[in-house]
């Protein structure tokens, strides 16, 4: 009985089409192993004592969950030895992680959020891993932070694993967006959603409404018009969602449309937003654009931003392209 096309078969066939290197296919495989391990740890949760706080803080000053640290270690352990990477960077590590001298170095850079939405982990709500693959500049043998600071348009691949009712891997290499569901019995990701497309229009928005008093006027106007419903300027009712797990929100939008907003707000004027450019906004923007959606700060296309530091934050407005455009238009007025 055919188990369906595995992600490895899909990637190798894509590699043939795009005359890609086996190097990239092997790197992706290492990332998949890490995500399977993280899925297993997340699924066991309290059974293996991995819930709760690690008693430490990450570079963002956020309390780390045990699974934040475990997931980060799993990503490092699965990717450090393969010889495909020159260095890695993570939300959970202040500095860049160069591949140690005992292993060969390769031509790619991997940057990731090992467990996004981890504030949900103790209450058993979906979380995920987000990753972005960049090329390491030729001749750079000892990459520094500066070598990671490439605009999102330079990403070779972006993807996320969603640890939900199913564990899924969603990714793009610039030729559309495809999703694979983990068959836990076989241990393989199977192609289940080919060529995902985000509807251009939507009646569903996602934002943390508790921040509304801090929002900029264009966001306030957009949300107020959604809340006004049929009787308001939009002439239709809207639905609202907020999972507090970007991976879950983006997956819902990929599946049925919607708009996700974590805008700049004046709760902390020193912060340009909450989400991080390199390992949340950029990979998700690549995926969303490849699925026919749009992704903006409100003032500029996220993928065009020239990063200035590894952990920099940006406002994020992404999803159904006509709704994102409406918010961008409000910023321009
Ligand atoms: P808030 C998770 O911590 C995260 O980085 C995203 O996954 C999520 O969309 C957002 O922050 C949730 O933020 O302020 O609603 O807890």
XYZ file of C-alpha atoms and ligand atoms in Angstrom:
349
model
C 0.000 0.000 0.000
C 1.503 3.381 -1.070
C 2.106 5.598 2.033
C 2.050 8.763 -0.085
C 4.923 10.949 -1.251
C 7.410 11.560 1.554
C 8.985 14.974 2.058
C 12.407 13.549 1.195
C 11.121 12.227 -2.153
C 9.424 15.583 -2.805
C 12.598 17.551 -2.041
C 14.802 15.280 -4.180
C 12.397 15.582 -7.102
C 12.378 19.363 -6.623
C 16.175 19.292 -6.438
C 16.247 17.574 -9.855
C 13.879 20.192 -11.290
C 15.889 23.108 -9.934
C 19.310 21.462 -10.337
C 19.735 22.009 -6.625
C 22.517 20.366 -4.729
C 22.136 17.224 -2.639
C 23.725 19.356 0.073
C 20.502 21.306 0.539
C 18.374 18.140 0.563
C 20.565 16.656 3.258
C 20.388 19.864 5.325
C 16.604 19.831 5.148
C 16.620 16.226 6.289
C 18.623 17.169 9.388
C 16.090 19.912 10.182
C 13.269 17.369 9.793
C 14.965 15.032 12.291
C 15.167 17.894 14.803
C 11.474 18.722 14.318
C 10.465 15.074 14.765
C 12.421 14.998 18.027
C 10.830 18.257 19.187
C 7.387 16.918 18.233
C 8.015 13.811 20.318
C 9.114 15.858 23.364
C 6.188 18.299 23.007
C 3.713 15.425 22.636
C 4.986 13.673 25.785
C 4.987 16.925 27.820
C 4.229 16.281 31.466
C 4.882 12.538 31.034
C 8.625 13.239 30.770
C 8.746 16.314 33.006
C 9.539 18.864 30.285
C 6.826 21.395 31.086
C 7.280 24.558 33.117
C 10.031 27.122 33.370
C 13.708 26.433 32.859
C 14.462 29.066 35.508
C 16.463 31.147 33.001
C 15.874 34.060 30.642
C 16.612 34.319 26.919
C 18.221 37.225 25.117
C 14.810 38.883 24.928
C 14.576 38.870 28.723
C 11.735 36.354 28.479
C 11.498 33.427 30.893
C 12.625 30.308 29.069
C 10.471 27.204 29.253
C 12.262 23.885 29.675
C 11.064 22.979 26.169
C 12.551 26.205 24.738
C 15.974 25.029 25.875
C 15.373 21.378 24.925
C 14.090 22.356 21.448
C 17.060 24.657 20.897
C 19.470 21.872 21.849
C 17.654 19.462 19.504
C 18.006 21.904 16.585
C 21.721 22.369 17.351
C 22.434 18.658 17.841
C 20.689 17.602 14.598
C 22.334 20.280 12.437
C 25.837 20.793 13.870
C 27.571 17.707 12.371
C 26.227 17.441 8.786
C 28.745 19.741 7.087
C 26.026 21.830 5.364
C 26.124 24.864 7.662
C 28.752 27.467 8.496
C 26.825 28.730 11.537
C 23.451 28.844 13.269
C 21.512 31.508 15.166
C 18.477 31.213 17.401
C 15.985 33.249 19.397
C 17.318 31.374 22.444
C 20.992 32.317 21.932
C 22.362 35.855 22.149
C 25.346 35.172 19.903
C 25.800 33.398 16.583
C 26.771 29.697 16.939
C 29.649 28.916 14.544
C 29.998 25.229 13.638
C 32.767 23.840 15.921
C 36.113 23.022 14.358
C 35.663 19.253 14.753
C 32.928 19.339 12.101
C 33.161 20.440 8.449
C 31.481 23.732 7.601
C 29.100 24.200 4.678
C 27.666 26.989 2.574
C 24.404 27.676 4.425
C 23.342 29.609 7.517
C 20.399 28.411 9.624
C 18.406 30.788 11.833
C 15.443 29.609 13.858
C 12.942 30.034 16.647
C 13.062 26.544 18.120
C 9.734 26.714 19.944
C 7.518 29.614 18.959
C 4.492 30.266 21.144
C 6.035 28.439 24.080
C 3.900 30.411 26.565
C 1.182 28.010 25.350
C 3.116 24.825 26.064
C 1.982 24.442 29.690
C -1.664 24.804 28.652
C -1.404 22.312 25.790
C -2.059 24.733 22.928
C -0.290 24.388 19.549
C 3.311 25.601 19.262
C 5.860 25.375 16.480
C 9.399 25.662 15.165
C 10.216 28.352 12.585
C 13.380 28.217 10.436
C 15.057 30.191 7.678
C 17.999 29.114 5.507
C 20.388 31.705 4.060
C 23.542 31.327 1.983
C 26.834 32.091 3.651
C 28.788 34.533 1.491
C 31.592 32.921 -0.539
C 34.924 33.044 1.208
C 33.415 33.577 4.664
C 34.899 30.767 6.736
C 34.075 32.157 10.172
C 30.625 33.779 9.987
C 29.671 36.545 12.389
C 26.340 38.221 13.106
C 26.911 40.513 10.128
C 26.849 37.524 7.736
C 23.299 36.715 8.890
C 21.997 40.244 8.308
C 20.538 39.577 4.859
C 17.128 40.845 3.687
C 14.349 38.247 3.624
C 14.413 38.203 -0.178
C 17.748 36.342 0.105
C 16.261 33.332 1.927
C 16.933 29.996 0.188
C 14.208 28.227 2.149
C 11.747 29.002 4.941
C 9.533 26.672 6.881
C 7.759 25.847 10.077
C 6.777 22.751 11.975
C 3.384 22.995 13.689
C 2.941 20.766 16.745
C -0.845 20.670 16.805
C -3.473 17.913 16.597
C -1.222 16.807 13.715
C 2.457 17.589 13.426
C 2.950 19.317 10.072
C 5.901 20.698 8.150
C 5.159 23.630 5.842
C 7.913 25.036 3.637
C 8.902 26.937 0.552
C 12.085 27.172 -1.518
C 10.604 29.863 -3.734
C 8.508 27.497 -5.855
C 5.228 27.670 -3.931
C 4.214 26.362 -0.519
C 3.747 22.696 0.335
C 2.663 21.014 3.557
C 3.489 17.589 4.915
C 1.793 15.709 7.755
C 3.819 13.504 10.074
C 2.704 9.875 10.054
C 3.703 9.105 13.641
C 3.607 5.345 12.966
C 6.006 5.502 10.036
C 8.021 8.524 11.231
C 7.746 10.198 7.821
C 6.308 13.544 6.737
C 3.828 12.827 3.925
C 2.770 15.405 1.288
C -0.840 16.356 2.138
C -1.251 19.940 0.846
C 0.435 20.888 -2.445
C 0.616 24.471 -3.721
C -1.159 26.175 -0.797
C -2.785 29.507 -1.718
C -4.119 32.221 0.624
C -7.500 33.677 -0.482
C -7.031 37.354 -1.398
C -9.998 38.390 0.793
C -11.039 37.354 4.273
C -13.520 37.967 7.072
C -11.167 36.867 9.861
C -8.554 38.979 11.647
C -6.060 38.041 14.351
C -4.642 40.573 16.798
C -4.066 40.784 20.556
C -6.913 43.227 21.254
C -5.691 43.861 24.826
C -3.094 46.186 23.252
C -5.678 48.294 21.377
C -5.050 51.463 23.432
C -1.417 51.382 22.235
C -2.078 50.835 18.507
C -1.208 53.278 15.738
C -4.191 54.974 14.095
C -4.222 52.917 10.841
C -4.445 49.645 12.807
C -7.100 51.091 15.110
C -9.120 52.207 12.070
C -8.820 48.811 10.372
C -9.892 46.852 13.467
C -12.712 49.270 14.342
C -14.101 48.860 10.813
C -13.970 45.066 11.180
C -15.779 45.314 14.529
C -18.440 47.600 12.986
C -19.456 44.628 10.837
C -22.361 44.679 8.357
C -23.578 48.101 9.475
C -20.075 49.574 9.150
C -17.927 50.651 6.175
C -16.902 47.067 5.408
C -20.542 45.962 4.927
C -19.839 42.506 6.375
C -19.256 40.866 9.734
C -15.789 39.690 10.767
C -14.529 36.929 13.053
C -11.544 37.321 15.406
C -8.919 34.793 16.463
C -5.852 35.056 18.736
C -3.913 31.878 19.582
C -0.729 33.661 20.801
C 1.222 31.229 18.648
C 2.325 32.775 15.353
C 2.826 29.366 13.724
C -0.802 28.405 14.442
C -2.104 31.759 13.173
C -0.082 31.606 9.956
C -1.168 28.015 9.334
C -4.831 28.965 9.731
C -4.325 31.840 7.284
C -2.559 29.581 4.765
C -5.470 27.156 5.059
C -8.506 29.486 4.964
C -7.264 33.081 4.642
C -7.130 35.849 7.234
C -4.958 38.692 8.420
C -2.503 38.505 11.356
C -1.289 41.694 12.989
C 1.328 42.303 15.641
C 1.779 45.998 14.891
C 4.153 48.533 16.316
C 2.493 49.926 19.411
C 3.449 52.594 21.906
C 3.301 50.244 24.909
C 7.106 50.285 24.703
C 8.166 52.929 22.140
C 11.715 51.541 22.245
C 10.443 48.352 20.583
C 9.500 48.366 16.876
C 7.027 45.557 17.577
C 7.139 42.214 19.397
C 8.043 39.749 16.655
C 11.620 39.224 15.475
C 12.624 39.837 11.894
C 15.207 37.129 11.242
C 13.453 34.048 12.610
C 9.761 34.918 12.765
C 8.774 37.710 10.365
C 11.118 36.877 7.450
C 10.466 33.122 7.173
C 6.714 33.584 7.641
C 6.670 36.442 5.111
C 8.470 34.297 2.511
C 5.914 31.531 3.006
C 2.927 33.912 2.943
C 4.103 35.691 -0.232
C 4.813 32.369 -1.940
C 1.189 31.412 -1.162
C -0.114 34.606 -2.822
C -0.444 36.644 0.370
C 1.307 39.829 1.478
C 3.434 40.825 4.462
C 4.230 44.363 5.551
C 5.235 46.430 8.570
C 2.449 48.784 7.441
C 5.112 51.056 6.008
C 7.274 48.637 3.974
C 7.451 45.079 2.627
C 9.036 42.951 5.351
C 11.178 40.894 2.961
C 12.885 44.079 1.722
C 14.094 45.180 5.178
C 17.869 45.330 5.556
C 18.424 43.809 9.030
C 20.556 45.829 11.444
C 20.840 43.288 14.257
C 20.189 39.604 14.752
C 17.334 39.920 17.249
C 15.694 43.045 15.916
C 11.922 43.328 16.136
C 9.499 44.504 13.462
C 5.775 45.200 13.196
C 4.025 42.404 11.289
C 0.842 42.635 9.204
C 0.479 39.561 6.990
C -2.093 37.375 5.243
C -4.807 37.862 2.609
C -3.288 40.365 0.226
C -6.334 42.645 -0.203
C -6.696 43.069 3.561
C -2.974 43.714 4.089
C -3.124 46.277 1.274
C -6.050 48.015 2.988
C -3.994 48.450 6.185
C -0.990 49.653 4.143
C -3.273 52.162 2.384
C -4.451 53.440 5.785
C -0.796 53.935 6.800
C -0.191 55.916 3.633
C -3.150 58.270 4.242
P 1.219 38.002 23.000
C 4.847 33.930 20.909
O 5.495 34.356 22.106
C 4.921 35.076 19.929
O 6.256 35.367 19.641
C 4.146 34.715 18.667
O 4.194 33.366 18.367
C 2.727 35.160 19.006
O 1.983 35.531 17.866
C 2.960 36.363 19.915
O 4.278 36.222 20.470
C 1.957 36.411 21.059
O 2.181 37.617 21.759
O 1.647 39.412 23.358
O -0.205 37.938 22.512
O 1.508 36.992 24.077
